[in-house]
Amino acid sequence: MVHFFYLAAQFLRRLMGLVKASITGVHGYTPDYILTNKELETMVDTSDEWISSRTGIKERHILKEKGKATSDMAVEAIKGLLQKTNTRPEDIDLTICGTVTPDTVFPDTANTINHKIGASNAWGFDVNAACSGFLFSLSTGARFIESGRYKKVLVVGADMMSSIVNYEDRSTCILFGDGAGAVLLEPSNTGFGLEDEILRGDGTGRDYLVMRAGGSLNPPTAETVADREHFVYQDGKPVFKAAVKGMTQTVQQVMERNNLTSEDVTWLVPHQANYRILTSVADALGFPMEKVMVNIHKYGNTTAATIPLCLWEWENQLKKGAKLILTAFGGGFTWGATYLTWAYDQ
Ligand code: ACO
């Protein structure tokens, strides 16, 4: 029944000629400094073998330059994006930044980005959904395009996880890296674009993956600093299980209501948290790993940046009309799956 109403709504949308949002360009940025597993061996009690076999990660990029922050990585990604799409910064209407490492708690990072790139006619805001930040921002951006009032929306996922990682905690410091990826959303002129999505949240997961202090619940004090509560805390096992379940279920649901099998889908683009999570999700859904974008070995978990960094890296293999399913799971808990058809040939 739900399926019927969904199809009817899709049909009506087409009949009424409603605007569809499409990605018309993608670009990424990672800082130069590479933190290898070998270097981590000198910092905490770990080994390349443990990290590689438990996570698939070999190295991650870290922003080391003093005075640089999340917005600077986002700006680098966006500059490349504007150049390759021949877009003037003053033509941008809106910038949405998915991040859990904003430059400052407030003001938001999106406004800083707009200032730095010269997007003088744009407004912006941040979306805080941890590793689902890009997916949630993409969905939000698409609604603005679909409204008909917005023509050019930047969606960027950017995180400087090194600023909130405790490099004395071996259970988390091996996982994360820094990076940014950005896409341009415009009204589709090819018929391809964002087709469907299922996004979810469950606040009961908030204690498993959290930065405990720094917000209004636990404002910063000497004690919160001494107790290391300004760093990422994660209870890995329950998060692992919930991630596999959440991503598998939402991808399954989105495929079912769009009559897609794993053979119809060109690429599965999962958030890069752990290689074992990626293979578990792919196996459960019947996707061969050749159809799954994986770059976790090079970048680790860059939180909101992993999905656009994948799209950027695979851009020259993406053909117009290709069917992509994006999926993510993150702190909150937050998760979901988005189905889109690729709108251009490189
Ligand atoms: N090196 C060596 N040993 C380690 C390390 C390390 N870096 N880290 C932990 N260990 C040890 C532990 O102390 C433990 O030892 P013990 O058995 O003596 O107690 C043992 O290894 C096993 O630890 P586990 O935590 O059980 O290891 P697990 O196999 O669960 O892997 C991991 C941990 C990689 C964190 C995994 O649980 C995971 O990937 N979880 C999900 C991550 C995720 O998806 N996060 C969501 C997105 S992130 C976001 O939103 C910001």
Coordinates of N, CA, C and O in Angstrom, one line a residue, residues 96-100 126-140 155-159 199 271 303-308 328-331 334-335:
I96 N 25.0 24.8 2.4 CA 24.7 24.0 3.6 C 25.9 23.2 3.9 O 26.5 22.5 3.0
C97 N 26.3 23.3 5.1 CA 27.6 22.6 5.5 C 27.2 21.5 6.6 O 26.8 21.8 7.7
G98 N 27.4 20.2 6.2 CA 27.3 19.2 7.2 C 28.6 19.0 7.9 O 29.7 18.8 7.3
T99 N 28.6 19.2 9.2 CA 29.8 19.1 10.0 C 29.5 18.9 11.5 O 28.5 19.3 12.0
V100 N 30.4 18.2 12.2 CA 30.4 18.1 13.7 C 31.6 18.9 14.3 O 31.8 18.9 15.5
D126 N 24.5 25.3 9.0 CA 25.2 24.0 9.2 C 24.2 22.9 9.6 O 23.1 23.2 10.2
V127 N 24.5 21.7 9.2 CA 23.7 20.6 9.6 C 24.5 19.6 10.5 O 25.6 19.2 10.0
N128 N 24.1 19.4 11.7 CA 24.9 18.5 12.6 C 24.2 17.2 12.7 O 23.2 17.0 13.4
A129 N 24.7 16.2 11.9 CA 24.2 14.9 11.9 C 25.3 13.9 11.8 O 25.1 12.8 11.3
A130 N 26.5 14.3 12.4 CA 27.6 13.4 12.4 C 27.9 12.8 11.0 O 27.9 13.5 10.1
C131 N 28.1 11.5 11.0 CA 28.5 10.8 9.7 C 27.4 10.8 8.7 O 27.6 10.5 7.5
S132 N 26.1 11.2 9.1 CA 25.0 11.3 8.2 C 24.9 12.8 7.7 O 24.0 13.1 7.0
G133 N 25.8 13.6 8.1 CA 25.7 15.0 7.8 C 25.6 15.4 6.3 O 24.8 16.2 5.9
F134 N 26.3 14.6 5.5 CA 26.2 14.9 4.0 C 24.9 14.5 3.5 O 24.2 15.3 2.7
L135 N 24.4 13.3 3.9 CA 23.1 12.8 3.4 C 22.0 13.8 3.8 O 21.1 14.1 3.0
F136 N 22.0 14.2 5.1 CA 20.9 15.0 5.6 C 21.0 16.4 4.9 O 20.0 17.0 4.6
S137 N 22.2 16.9 4.6 CA 22.4 18.2 4.0 C 22.0 18.1 2.5 O 21.4 19.1 2.0
L138 N 22.3 17.0 1.9 CA 21.9 16.9 0.5 C 20.4 16.9 0.3 O 19.8 17.5 -0.6
S139 N 19.7 16.2 1.2 CA 18.3 16.1 1.2 C 17.7 17.5 1.4 O 16.8 17.9 0.7
T140 N 18.2 18.3 2.4 CA 17.8 19.6 2.7 C 18.0 20.5 1.5 O 17.1 21.3 1.0
V155 N 26.3 22.1 -1.4 CA 26.2 21.1 -0.2 C 27.6 20.6 0.0 O 28.2 20.0 -0.8
V156 N 28.1 20.9 1.2 CA 29.5 20.5 1.6 C 29.5 19.6 2.8 O 28.8 20.0 3.8
G157 N 30.2 18.6 2.8 CA 30.5 17.8 4.0 C 31.9 18.0 4.4 O 32.8 17.7 3.6
A158 N 32.2 18.5 5.6 CA 33.6 18.9 6.0 C 33.8 18.6 7.4 O 33.0 19.0 8.3
D159 N 34.9 17.9 7.8 CA 35.2 17.7 9.2 C 36.7 17.6 9.4 O 37.4 17.0 8.7
L199 N 15.4 8.7 5.5 CA 16.4 9.2 6.5 C 15.8 8.9 7.9 O 14.5 9.1 8.1
H271 N 28.9 5.5 3.6 CA 29.8 6.2 4.5 C 30.9 5.3 4.9 O 30.7 4.1 5.1
T303 N 34.0 11.6 8.6 CA 32.7 11.9 9.0 C 31.8 12.5 7.9 O 31.4 11.7 7.0
A304 N 31.4 13.7 7.8 CA 30.5 14.2 6.8 C 31.1 14.2 5.4 O 30.4 14.4 4.4
A305 N 32.4 14.1 5.3 CA 33.1 14.2 4.0 C 33.2 12.9 3.2 O 33.6 13.0 2.0
T306 N 33.0 11.8 3.9 CA 33.3 10.5 3.2 C 32.6 10.3 1.9 O 33.2 9.9 0.9
I307 N 31.3 10.6 1.9 CA 30.5 10.3 0.7 C 30.9 11.3 -0.5 O 31.1 10.8 -1.6
P308 N 30.9 12.6 -0.3 CA 31.4 13.4 -1.4 C 32.8 13.2 -1.8 O 33.1 13.3 -3.0
A328 N 24.5 6.2 4.9 CA 25.3 6.6 6.0 C 24.7 6.2 7.3 O 23.5 6.0 7.4
F329 N 25.6 6.2 8.3 CA 25.2 6.0 9.7 C 26.1 6.8 10.6 O 27.3 6.8 10.4
G330 N 25.6 7.5 11.6 CA 26.4 8.3 12.4 C 25.9 8.5 13.8 O 24.8 8.0 14.2
G331 N 26.6 9.3 14.6 CA 26.2 9.7 15.9 C 24.8 10.3 15.9 O 24.4 10.9 15.0
T334 N 21.9 8.7 13.7 CA 21.3 9.2 12.5 C 21.7 8.2 11.4 O 22.8 7.7 11.4
W335 N 20.8 8.0 10.4 CA 21.2 7.2 9.3 C 20.2 7.3 8.1 O 19.2 8.0 8.3

